[in-house]
XYZ file of C-alpha atoms in Angstrom:
740
model
C 122.795 -57.842 103.605
C 122.854 -60.698 101.282
C 119.308 -60.972 100.783
C 119.016 -57.196 99.895
C 121.912 -57.919 97.251
C 120.165 -60.553 95.848
C 116.671 -58.338 95.731
C 118.699 -55.915 93.622
C 120.219 -58.047 91.081
C 116.821 -59.622 90.671
C 115.247 -55.988 90.094
C 117.925 -54.994 87.695
C 117.497 -58.143 85.819
C 113.919 -57.794 85.663
C 114.456 -54.094 83.927
C 116.828 -55.302 81.588
C 114.251 -57.811 80.323
C 111.389 -55.431 80.125
C 113.792 -52.838 77.995
C 113.152 -53.244 74.099
C 116.002 -55.540 72.723
C 117.114 -53.562 69.781
C 120.336 -52.250 68.335
C 121.367 -48.671 68.996
C 119.546 -46.169 66.885
C 121.794 -44.619 64.013
C 123.844 -41.354 64.581
C 122.509 -38.546 62.461
C 122.998 -34.860 61.413
C 126.911 -35.787 60.385
C 129.168 -32.769 59.459
C 132.541 -31.795 58.858
C 135.086 -28.824 58.491
C 138.471 -28.363 57.601
C 140.516 -26.460 60.243
C 143.761 -25.032 58.705
C 144.709 -23.862 62.122
C 145.025 -27.376 63.571
C 145.311 -28.736 59.824
C 142.567 -31.562 60.874
C 139.355 -32.567 59.600
C 136.734 -32.423 62.187
C 133.399 -34.136 62.186
C 130.753 -34.042 64.800
C 127.091 -35.915 64.848
C 124.069 -36.587 67.096
C 123.507 -39.797 68.702
C 120.154 -41.640 68.571
C 118.177 -42.200 71.814
C 119.607 -43.699 74.897
C 118.563 -47.515 75.019
C 120.001 -47.954 78.578
C 122.985 -49.906 77.313
C 126.578 -49.349 76.712
C 127.133 -47.803 73.259
C 130.554 -47.215 71.243
C 130.809 -44.853 68.504
C 133.332 -45.090 65.491
C 133.933 -42.596 63.053
C 134.801 -44.397 59.945
C 136.317 -43.266 56.569
C 137.869 -44.186 53.001
C 139.119 -42.369 50.111
C 137.604 -42.207 46.812
C 137.944 -40.962 43.109
C 134.575 -40.896 42.099
C 131.398 -40.109 44.037
C 132.497 -42.116 46.845
C 130.627 -45.057 45.343
C 134.084 -46.894 45.356
C 136.586 -47.287 48.016
C 140.274 -47.168 47.422
C 142.008 -46.697 50.391
C 140.984 -46.786 53.667
C 141.551 -44.480 56.576
C 142.161 -45.430 60.144
C 138.912 -45.340 62.293
C 138.713 -42.248 64.807
C 137.458 -43.243 67.900
C 136.112 -40.282 70.093
C 136.628 -40.288 73.648
C 134.009 -41.588 76.265
C 130.808 -39.199 75.958
C 131.952 -36.879 73.069
C 130.295 -36.794 69.834
C 132.815 -35.500 67.589
C 136.318 -36.741 66.247
C 139.381 -35.198 64.318
C 140.886 -36.893 61.401
C 144.771 -35.792 61.166
C 146.023 -33.995 58.200
C 148.422 -37.143 57.403
C 145.428 -39.265 56.669
C 143.806 -36.699 54.112
C 144.031 -35.683 50.928
C 142.901 -31.938 50.568
C 141.277 -32.035 47.058
C 139.956 -35.996 46.712
C 136.776 -37.124 47.719
C 136.326 -38.991 50.934
C 133.281 -41.001 52.224
C 132.477 -40.771 56.038
C 130.167 -42.268 58.036
C 129.523 -42.844 61.971
C 129.060 -46.305 63.296
C 127.104 -47.123 66.550
C 127.526 -50.737 68.404
C 126.167 -52.278 71.599
C 125.726 -55.723 72.797
C 122.476 -56.092 70.695
C 123.880 -55.094 67.445
C 125.126 -52.081 65.261
C 123.854 -49.041 63.630
C 125.374 -46.586 61.237
C 124.480 -43.143 59.962
C 124.467 -42.053 56.215
C 127.360 -41.689 54.417
C 129.017 -38.025 53.915
C 130.901 -37.437 50.388
C 133.330 -34.593 50.714
C 136.312 -33.188 49.537
C 138.264 -31.678 52.676
C 139.125 -28.218 51.134
C 135.564 -27.727 49.963
C 134.617 -27.557 53.675
C 137.345 -25.330 55.032
C 136.441 -22.722 58.063
C 139.242 -19.703 57.544
C 139.936 -17.406 60.505
C 138.245 -14.412 61.038
C 140.363 -11.343 59.743
C 141.693 -8.383 61.928
C 139.620 -5.011 61.323
C 141.605 -1.376 61.489
C 140.568 2.120 61.011
C 142.266 3.892 58.085
C 144.144 6.954 59.604
C 144.043 9.815 57.868
C 147.125 11.006 55.930
C 148.265 13.182 52.965
C 147.399 10.698 50.334
C 144.197 9.969 51.876
C 141.228 12.597 52.277
C 139.563 12.898 55.557
C 136.162 11.215 55.278
C 133.204 12.940 54.755
C 130.467 13.726 57.385
C 128.616 10.248 57.714
C 131.505 8.506 56.068
C 134.190 5.884 57.631
C 137.439 4.953 56.275
C 138.418 1.093 57.052
C 140.996 -1.274 56.362
C 141.437 -5.269 57.070
C 144.198 -7.894 57.351
C 143.258 -11.541 56.293
C 144.400 -14.133 58.680
C 147.565 -15.083 57.722
C 147.647 -18.828 56.599
C 144.850 -17.681 54.299
C 146.674 -15.151 52.318
C 146.769 -17.119 49.407
C 143.188 -18.132 49.051
C 140.688 -16.478 47.084
C 138.057 -15.137 49.259
C 135.315 -12.703 49.983
C 133.994 -10.599 52.966
C 131.106 -9.241 54.940
C 130.936 -5.909 57.040
C 128.320 -5.293 59.569
C 127.762 -2.342 61.545
C 125.544 -0.955 64.226
C 125.221 2.534 65.922
C 126.169 2.768 69.625
C 124.284 2.218 72.151
C 123.344 -1.097 70.455
C 119.875 -0.315 70.054
C 119.351 -1.019 66.708
C 119.884 -4.078 64.487
C 122.714 -4.720 62.883
C 123.270 -3.815 58.897
C 125.001 -5.938 56.411
C 127.517 -4.525 53.943
C 129.052 -6.876 51.482
C 130.579 -8.724 49.511
C 133.889 -7.010 50.112
C 136.484 -8.589 47.932
C 139.980 -9.196 49.960
C 142.177 -7.590 47.299
C 141.101 -4.128 48.175
C 141.937 -4.638 52.413
C 140.249 -0.936 52.643
C 137.009 0.558 52.459
C 134.630 3.903 52.833
C 131.812 3.164 54.687
C 129.401 5.905 53.989
C 125.471 6.780 54.486
C 126.195 6.642 58.358
C 124.967 9.131 60.827
C 127.084 12.344 61.216
C 128.705 12.421 64.850
C 127.731 8.900 65.644
C 129.701 6.016 67.245
C 129.475 2.578 65.166
C 130.703 -0.708 66.255
C 132.288 -2.735 63.163
C 132.550 -6.427 62.796
C 134.019 -8.497 59.479
C 133.906 -11.709 58.422
C 135.246 -13.882 55.105
C 135.052 -17.230 53.288
C 136.660 -18.848 50.368
C 135.502 -17.604 47.050
C 134.627 -18.435 44.473
C 135.291 -22.417 45.843
C 133.172 -23.931 48.309
C 133.879 -22.821 51.812
C 132.543 -21.893 55.317
C 132.061 -18.172 56.867
C 134.702 -17.805 59.355
C 133.429 -16.354 62.738
C 132.828 -12.551 63.056
C 135.925 -10.469 63.945
C 136.419 -8.508 67.178
C 133.977 -5.398 67.493
C 135.847 -2.049 66.141
C 134.369 1.347 67.463
C 134.442 4.373 65.256
C 133.070 7.514 65.372
C 131.621 9.304 61.905
C 132.547 12.650 61.255
C 130.504 15.473 62.333
C 128.778 18.028 60.041
C 128.595 21.866 60.754
C 125.893 22.991 63.316
C 122.650 23.196 62.226
C 121.041 25.224 65.001
C 118.835 28.259 65.893
C 120.576 30.649 68.023
C 118.156 32.748 70.372
C 119.926 36.114 71.401
C 119.179 38.730 73.770
C 121.468 41.759 75.055
C 121.948 44.658 77.491
C 123.231 47.729 76.125
C 124.383 50.796 77.957
C 126.376 53.820 76.961
C 129.918 54.131 78.104
C 130.616 57.707 76.057
C 129.059 59.756 73.568
C 130.585 57.592 70.555
C 130.740 54.050 72.449
C 128.115 51.577 73.792
C 128.751 48.306 75.748
C 127.071 45.713 74.847
C 126.282 42.322 76.883
C 125.196 39.554 74.033
C 123.596 36.427 75.534
C 122.290 33.450 73.305
C 121.179 29.981 73.524
C 121.550 27.253 70.698
C 118.568 24.904 69.877
C 119.405 22.023 67.580
C 117.533 22.158 64.407
C 118.535 18.497 63.458
C 119.319 15.354 65.548
C 122.533 15.113 63.964
C 123.515 18.459 63.983
C 127.442 18.739 64.555
C 128.721 19.109 67.663
C 129.266 23.020 68.688
C 133.017 23.946 69.373
C 132.465 27.694 69.673
C 130.728 30.862 68.632
C 131.823 33.738 66.729
C 130.688 37.318 66.969
C 131.435 39.806 63.943
C 130.164 42.918 62.545
C 128.174 42.538 59.389
C 130.529 43.391 56.850
C 133.622 42.401 58.735
C 136.288 40.322 56.886
C 137.329 36.673 57.920
C 140.810 38.288 58.457
C 139.832 40.649 60.772
C 139.588 39.468 64.370
C 136.091 38.769 65.701
C 134.210 40.846 68.325
C 134.082 37.620 70.335
C 135.583 34.190 69.760
C 134.099 32.217 72.846
C 132.899 28.671 74.031
C 130.647 30.246 76.543
C 126.902 31.584 75.825
C 127.353 35.285 76.390
C 129.844 37.845 75.071
C 130.791 41.537 75.935
C 132.072 44.156 73.597
C 132.100 47.612 72.464
C 130.427 48.866 69.945
C 130.086 52.279 68.158
C 126.680 53.957 68.867
C 125.806 54.414 65.320
C 126.137 50.595 65.066
C 122.623 48.767 65.497
C 123.645 44.848 64.285
C 126.091 42.066 64.818
C 126.075 38.453 63.409
C 126.650 35.153 65.434
C 127.724 31.830 64.142
C 128.586 28.693 65.854
C 131.333 26.558 64.274
C 132.923 23.013 64.501
C 135.573 21.336 62.510
C 133.006 20.587 59.776
C 132.146 24.454 59.271
C 130.024 27.078 60.799
C 126.132 27.137 61.071
C 123.981 29.907 59.327
C 125.050 33.322 60.244
C 122.215 34.671 62.888
C 121.683 38.669 62.740
C 121.370 40.524 65.937
C 119.833 43.605 65.646
C 119.506 45.992 68.684
C 115.970 47.240 68.677
C 114.549 50.190 70.291
C 111.881 49.945 73.170
C 108.748 51.249 71.743
C 106.242 48.265 71.877
C 103.308 48.001 74.613
C 104.321 46.596 77.816
C 102.830 43.515 79.516
C 99.894 43.442 82.147
C 99.475 41.805 85.284
C 102.853 40.285 85.796
C 102.362 37.533 88.713
C 104.185 34.422 90.071
C 103.446 31.400 92.092
C 105.908 28.999 93.447
C 105.095 25.741 92.266
C 107.625 23.662 94.610
C 110.870 24.922 96.178
C 112.634 24.472 92.905
C 110.275 26.149 90.119
C 108.520 29.125 89.746
C 105.656 29.712 87.682
C 105.748 33.255 86.114
C 102.351 34.436 84.249
C 100.962 37.775 82.504
C 98.336 39.303 80.329
C 99.393 39.208 76.645
C 99.387 43.007 75.325
C 97.574 44.245 72.391
C 98.977 43.798 69.506
C 100.362 40.424 70.271
C 104.137 40.203 70.697
C 106.017 37.462 68.382
C 107.589 36.037 71.631
C 108.941 36.889 75.260
C 112.479 36.991 76.904
C 112.027 35.996 80.487
C 115.026 36.771 82.838
C 115.770 35.761 86.384
C 118.454 35.941 89.196
C 119.092 36.467 92.664
C 117.336 39.488 94.085
C 119.346 42.238 96.038
C 121.200 42.211 97.998
C 123.115 40.415 94.965
C 124.656 42.515 92.388
C 122.539 43.409 89.286
C 122.712 41.320 86.367
C 125.193 38.557 88.140
C 124.587 35.091 87.404
C 121.283 35.762 85.355
C 119.388 32.967 83.483
C 117.241 33.942 80.866
C 115.064 31.828 78.280
C 113.050 33.044 74.842
C 109.774 32.017 74.278
C 108.593 32.062 70.612
C 104.865 31.766 71.005
C 103.281 35.532 71.210
C 99.896 34.196 72.520
C 101.243 32.145 75.656
C 100.564 33.876 79.241
C 102.909 32.159 81.246
C 105.949 29.658 81.689
C 107.613 27.421 84.160
C 111.434 28.385 85.610
C 113.185 25.581 86.545
C 116.595 26.193 85.709
C 118.707 27.667 88.905
C 116.049 28.060 91.112
C 116.768 27.222 94.782
C 114.460 27.398 97.960
C 114.616 29.998 100.752
C 116.012 32.582 97.853
C 114.517 36.058 96.484
C 114.452 36.233 92.987
C 114.465 39.083 90.443
C 112.230 38.044 87.432
C 111.948 40.153 84.234
C 109.699 39.767 81.134
C 110.268 41.893 78.106
C 107.751 41.380 75.109
C 109.120 40.941 71.456
C 107.584 42.534 68.501
C 108.558 42.528 64.893
C 110.618 45.410 64.553
C 110.611 46.522 68.373
C 110.750 45.280 72.108
C 108.152 46.262 74.630
C 109.529 48.027 78.148
C 110.638 45.241 80.762
C 108.219 44.265 83.875
C 110.126 43.111 86.917
C 108.703 41.236 89.858
C 110.361 39.988 92.868
C 109.529 35.995 94.271
C 110.502 33.475 96.534
C 110.073 29.533 95.344
C 110.097 29.074 99.136
C 110.125 31.214 102.049
C 111.580 30.355 105.579
C 109.648 30.455 108.894
C 110.321 33.848 111.169
C 113.546 33.366 112.947
C 112.321 34.690 116.113
C 108.974 36.708 117.522
C 108.795 40.114 119.224
C 109.850 40.520 122.661
C 106.959 41.353 125.071
C 106.989 44.131 127.560
C 104.613 44.961 130.139
C 103.407 48.267 130.032
C 100.854 48.935 132.749
C 99.483 46.133 135.296
C 96.490 46.189 137.855
C 94.677 43.962 140.172
C 93.132 42.238 137.783
C 94.336 43.144 134.491
C 97.609 43.822 132.603
C 98.681 45.634 129.520
C 101.332 44.129 127.184
C 103.303 45.501 124.169
C 105.571 44.598 121.497
C 107.348 46.149 118.486
C 106.807 44.521 115.138
C 109.768 43.649 113.348
C 110.803 44.772 109.770
C 110.009 41.993 106.939
C 113.100 39.817 106.266
C 114.361 39.002 103.151
C 113.485 35.111 102.796
C 111.058 34.973 105.518
C 107.323 34.592 104.722
C 105.344 37.411 105.997
C 103.416 37.199 109.357
C 99.945 36.157 109.433
C 99.012 36.606 113.134
C 100.199 36.691 116.427
C 98.809 34.235 119.496
C 99.353 35.392 123.063
C 99.602 32.659 125.824
C 99.626 32.962 129.659
C 99.569 30.400 132.551
C 98.615 30.981 136.042
C 100.033 29.680 139.068
C 97.566 26.554 138.749
C 98.974 25.656 135.378
C 95.941 26.841 133.836
C 96.562 28.026 130.117
C 94.846 30.640 128.668
C 95.454 32.209 124.781
C 94.007 34.921 122.144
C 94.852 35.444 118.318
C 95.612 38.728 117.050
C 96.213 40.017 113.514
C 99.434 40.726 112.177
C 99.051 44.561 112.426
C 98.654 44.333 116.464
C 101.089 45.525 118.691
C 99.779 45.452 122.267
C 96.917 43.485 124.383
C 95.280 43.980 127.310
C 94.881 41.008 129.649
C 91.617 40.757 131.591
C 90.188 38.685 134.244
C 93.222 38.181 136.402
C 93.347 37.055 139.812
C 94.578 39.416 142.238
C 98.070 39.089 143.777
C 98.676 36.204 141.315
C 101.785 35.094 139.318
C 101.250 34.717 135.343
C 103.729 33.406 132.814
C 103.337 35.380 129.218
C 104.658 34.304 125.976
C 104.187 35.649 122.405
C 104.073 33.170 119.252
C 104.527 35.057 115.687
C 103.247 32.904 112.864
C 103.425 32.852 109.035
C 102.163 30.407 106.421
C 105.319 28.394 106.567
C 105.999 28.225 110.408
C 106.210 29.809 113.703
C 108.464 31.339 116.263
C 108.301 31.967 120.057
C 109.227 34.670 122.186
C 110.857 34.698 125.867
C 108.545 34.473 128.468
C 107.577 37.370 130.469
C 106.698 36.640 134.158
C 104.412 39.545 135.777
C 102.395 39.616 139.073
C 99.014 41.500 139.571
C 98.685 43.748 142.433
C 96.808 42.758 145.636
C 93.315 43.999 146.863
C 93.238 47.021 149.774
C 91.678 46.278 153.220
C 88.917 48.844 152.255
C 88.061 46.752 149.077
C 88.179 43.570 151.198
C 85.724 45.078 153.813
C 83.171 46.163 150.603
C 83.258 42.679 149.176
C 82.940 41.090 152.580
C 79.621 43.457 152.884
C 78.430 42.620 149.563
C 78.805 38.917 150.097
C 76.972 38.876 153.384
C 74.289 40.787 151.732
C 73.964 38.427 149.106
C 74.035 35.547 151.584
C 71.023 37.309 153.506
C 69.185 38.046 150.649
C 69.430 34.316 149.176
C 68.355 33.193 152.858
C 65.086 35.354 152.840
C 64.088 34.387 149.529
C 64.544 30.776 150.290
C 62.211 31.279 153.653
C 59.509 32.922 151.894
C 59.435 30.291 149.127
C 59.221 27.610 151.642
C 56.144 29.311 153.509
C 54.325 30.320 150.373
C 54.317 26.588 149.107
C 50.888 25.474 149.400
C 51.979 22.351 150.957
C 53.302 24.129 153.689
C 50.800 26.396 154.240
C 47.410 23.998 154.569
C 48.618 22.395 157.808
C 49.310 25.771 159.622
C 45.268 26.664 159.493
C 42.460 25.262 158.380
C 41.410 25.785 154.715
C 37.871 27.208 154.875
C 36.371 28.839 151.698
C 34.772 32.008 151.867
C 31.529 32.099 149.973
C 31.120 35.735 150.464
C 33.958 36.304 147.776
C 32.208 33.687 145.463
C 31.207 35.626 141.967
C 27.763 34.380 142.376
C 26.863 37.030 144.439
C 26.728 39.249 141.608
C 24.353 36.818 139.474
C 21.378 38.604 141.175
C 18.108 39.342 138.980
C 16.895 42.589 138.364
C 13.559 41.914 140.178
C 14.307 39.775 143.431
C 11.654 38.410 146.000
C 13.065 39.666 149.032
C 12.171 37.857 152.332
C 12.718 38.781 155.931
C 13.271 35.708 157.964
C 12.927 35.678 162.063
C 15.896 34.047 163.575
C 15.766 32.595 167.224
C 17.617 34.493 169.616
C 21.033 32.918 170.390
C 20.897 34.238 173.656
C 17.819 32.551 174.753
C 19.022 30.493 177.911
C 16.217 27.963 177.217
C 17.491 26.994 173.621
C 19.384 23.263 174.735
C 22.678 22.708 173.665
C 23.755 21.378 170.581
C 25.158 17.950 170.881
C 25.269 16.361 167.685
C 25.513 17.330 163.862
C 24.509 14.955 161.526
C 25.037 15.347 157.664
C 22.439 13.793 155.558
C 23.018 13.236 151.676
C 19.594 13.180 149.932
C 19.329 10.553 147.053
C 19.852 11.778 143.722
C 15.932 12.640 142.251
C 14.270 14.776 139.607
C 13.781 18.281 140.909
C 10.112 19.117 142.191
C 8.320 22.457 142.110
C 8.582 24.336 145.356
C 5.676 23.893 147.568
C 5.642 27.060 149.785
C 2.328 26.350 151.311
C 3.054 22.682 152.466
C 1.301 22.135 155.782
C 4.232 20.117 157.045
C 6.347 23.054 156.868
C 8.986 21.086 154.960
C 10.620 21.831 151.847
C 12.627 19.843 149.145
C 16.285 20.548 148.341
C 18.189 20.347 144.862
C 20.106 16.999 143.863
C 23.129 16.589 145.995
C 22.590 19.347 148.068
C 23.802 18.959 151.523
C 22.644 20.631 154.717
C 23.070 20.850 158.286
C 20.452 19.226 160.504
C 20.553 19.759 164.212
C 19.507 16.988 166.437
C 18.356 17.340 170.268
C 15.375 18.919 172.047
C 14.297 22.119 169.848
C 12.144 24.677 171.022
C 8.820 25.612 169.447
C 9.192 27.885 166.518
C 7.351 31.191 166.747
C 4.309 31.458 164.248
C 4.082 35.098 164.411
C 5.113 36.717 161.014
C 7.459 39.778 161.007
C 7.242 42.444 158.868
C 9.407 42.099 155.820
C 12.738 44.173 156.142
C 15.439 44.650 153.619
C 18.957 44.611 154.840
C 21.974 45.629 152.936
C 24.050 42.340 154.240
C 23.425 39.717 151.595
C 25.123 36.280 152.819
C 25.568 33.665 150.163
C 24.646 29.859 150.875
C 23.632 30.764 154.365
C 20.667 30.620 156.821
C 20.072 33.873 158.623
C 19.208 33.050 162.693
C 18.013 35.610 164.427
C 15.664 38.655 163.807
C 17.149 41.148 161.369
C 15.014 43.785 163.715
C 17.151 42.610 166.834
C 19.718 45.451 168.077
C 22.373 42.404 168.069
C 24.426 41.588 165.118
C 22.897 38.680 162.838
C 23.947 35.225 163.033
C 24.098 32.788 160.157
C 24.251 29.299 159.509
C 26.565 27.782 156.859
C 25.247 25.431 154.322
C 27.142 23.407 151.943
C 26.666 23.024 148.424
C 27.849 21.315 145.005
C 28.702 24.400 143.593
C 32.673 25.271 144.032
C 33.372 28.254 146.157
C 35.433 30.877 144.557
C 38.247 33.277 146.227
C 40.994 32.470 148.464
C 41.045 30.842 151.660
C 40.579 32.597 154.947
C 43.194 32.590 157.233
C 40.688 32.136 160.297
C 36.983 31.489 160.653
C 34.512 34.379 160.847
C 31.889 34.650 163.443
C 29.286 33.761 160.738
C 31.021 30.799 159.461
C 30.494 28.201 162.056
C 27.760 29.393 164.196
C 28.280 26.348 166.872
C 31.264 27.932 168.276
C 29.378 30.997 169.000
C 28.861 31.913 172.754
C 26.211 33.810 174.890
C 27.309 36.872 176.621
C 27.182 34.971 179.323
C 29.792 32.487 177.958
C 27.866 29.540 177.458
C 26.729 28.109 174.192
C 23.264 29.174 173.138
C 21.452 26.082 171.274
C 19.624 26.849 168.211
C 16.096 25.806 167.589
C 15.190 24.689 164.018
C 12.071 25.406 162.586
C 10.191 23.182 160.193
C 9.763 25.611 157.735
C 13.215 26.639 157.642
C 15.126 23.085 157.361
C 15.917 24.140 154.020
C 18.337 26.992 153.139
C 17.780 28.002 149.606
C 14.258 28.486 148.089
C 13.640 26.910 144.497
C 16.631 27.243 141.980
C 14.142 28.428 139.632
C 16.582 28.795 136.595
C 19.632 26.660 137.645
C 22.286 26.632 136.606
C 21.799 30.084 135.117
C 21.376 31.062 138.620
C 19.179 34.497 138.300
C 19.533 35.131 141.683
C 19.620 33.494 145.065
C 16.671 33.542 147.799
C 17.613 32.809 151.506
C 14.725 31.917 153.499
C 14.403 32.196 157.178
C 12.811 31.021 159.922
C 10.787 33.268 162.264
C 10.339 32.879 165.885
C 13.183 30.417 166.723
C 12.900 31.522 170.302
C 11.772 35.080 172.041
C 14.346 37.453 170.791
């Protein structure tokens, strides 16, 4: 701790050494005033910059008869309290009308300094207390102020009653948005003043201050504010009027007069009441109406067509407003309509008639069942070319309003047009009650009675019928507002349903109570019919599936071989008009000496160019066209017969076949099938025919007969002269394959 204290002292010493070693700065802005309340001379000043050294201030003064160049009597020093920059010299040390020299001395450890010297007379720096401001009340000796004027009086500060002084007055209209306006100087001898040029019927804040005059002195502080209101002037207004008139008896009419004041001047006088008089009625005669309301009812003779309306206050009356009861002879309006802008306003529109009116009167009030004419509002529009106006006064939601528009012309009025409207309508309070009229097994007929329109309720736009079955499946349908019934179709027999109706308008909807119904059950005969129909449909479906399964190609081919039928080929019709017909002699298949067929070899000939057909070849062989396959029989063939057979014509033509056997033999002819690259046409035969596979034919004894091929008949076809045009098909046979 001792070390810490030593370090602190060292730092403080360094700071002192580093600070400027100068005397204190001289004080400045020295001023003094004579306060008659405390009866002392108060002086104040501003010290110089802080040099971080303790500084003492002393107010010094002396008396002088000249301009303070010579000192006569010294005055005791005035030492202020610590931290204060002002000091007071008591009255006993002063000469009120003698010069004084005053200055301030500042002193610290490094030296002293002083302010510039001030030379003054104590009474020349006197500051008076503010006066007291009052309003001058009217009296028999004082006339009331004119509009825009105020009467004032004030009382000087009592110790200054014998001091000549002048005052200044300032005023500001309330609320205090405008700046203060200064009025003066005002001499203290008057003690009252009439302030004019103010706005009528306006409140003003007033303040007053005074100073020694003509001798030097300081202004006093402003007096406390006094608020006064200027006198008002007569009303400057335009009175819009409207009336309703009805005849009470042959000589008297009942008139209900309405009016609305419109100020024509910003500072028009406040209206205190209204007077309704006859045009030539003397002021001594009581008026027809003297009221503070905006309407009046009175009686007039039927021949009276005019009254006079004025507004008044204490300053006077407004200009008279004549009210002429005009007859309705003008053209009416067209297409009167309304639109609700919001729940508290209504827009009323119309088409201006021709000629254009000078203005319109719009009246509105609660419609039926409210009494006619009760609490009606109205307004007047002076623009004859306008086509609508917004009503915002006394409009409430969910209320029916009757609106009347009357055109105003120069010397007449037009007939009034009426319309009813809501600013906001309510949703329907409830929906019609559902009733069950008829019910069946799969249907139900419902009905309801539409309700009459309700006042304040929005018209219905549509109905919605909801029904729910026992499985909580919901269904609905929408009907127009003119519907009063519905038939539900597609219901299940002997089932329970819950049904309810919802009525909807533009602003909301309401639901009816729920209706529970149950459809009728099916009879026993109907069940039998339904079961029969179901069995028939099931059987028909099975048959169709089986037929489709059997007729599919992928299912048909494995059941029997697919052998094409060349007899159904369209090549059979490609026969030329002149054909070379040949008769073939085939060996008898019944010849027991024919060895059996033990092997069938299929040879494929190499592709080569076609050569001319050589019918006289000594070897008896023939060339085949390219890509033609033929059946070649191997074994021990028998010697073919070389005896030619007479040509014969048979009516049976076999395409792509070799005739085996003699056409003149009593038995049926046998054919040997030969393959070709030409595709076969026609459908598939269900089973092989007797001429399609000769090797499976048997003799009458039940043993297969071998065929003996001939060298001359190894080819099935003759030369294809015009292939692929296929002008004709020539079939060659072999004669004498065995004894027939």
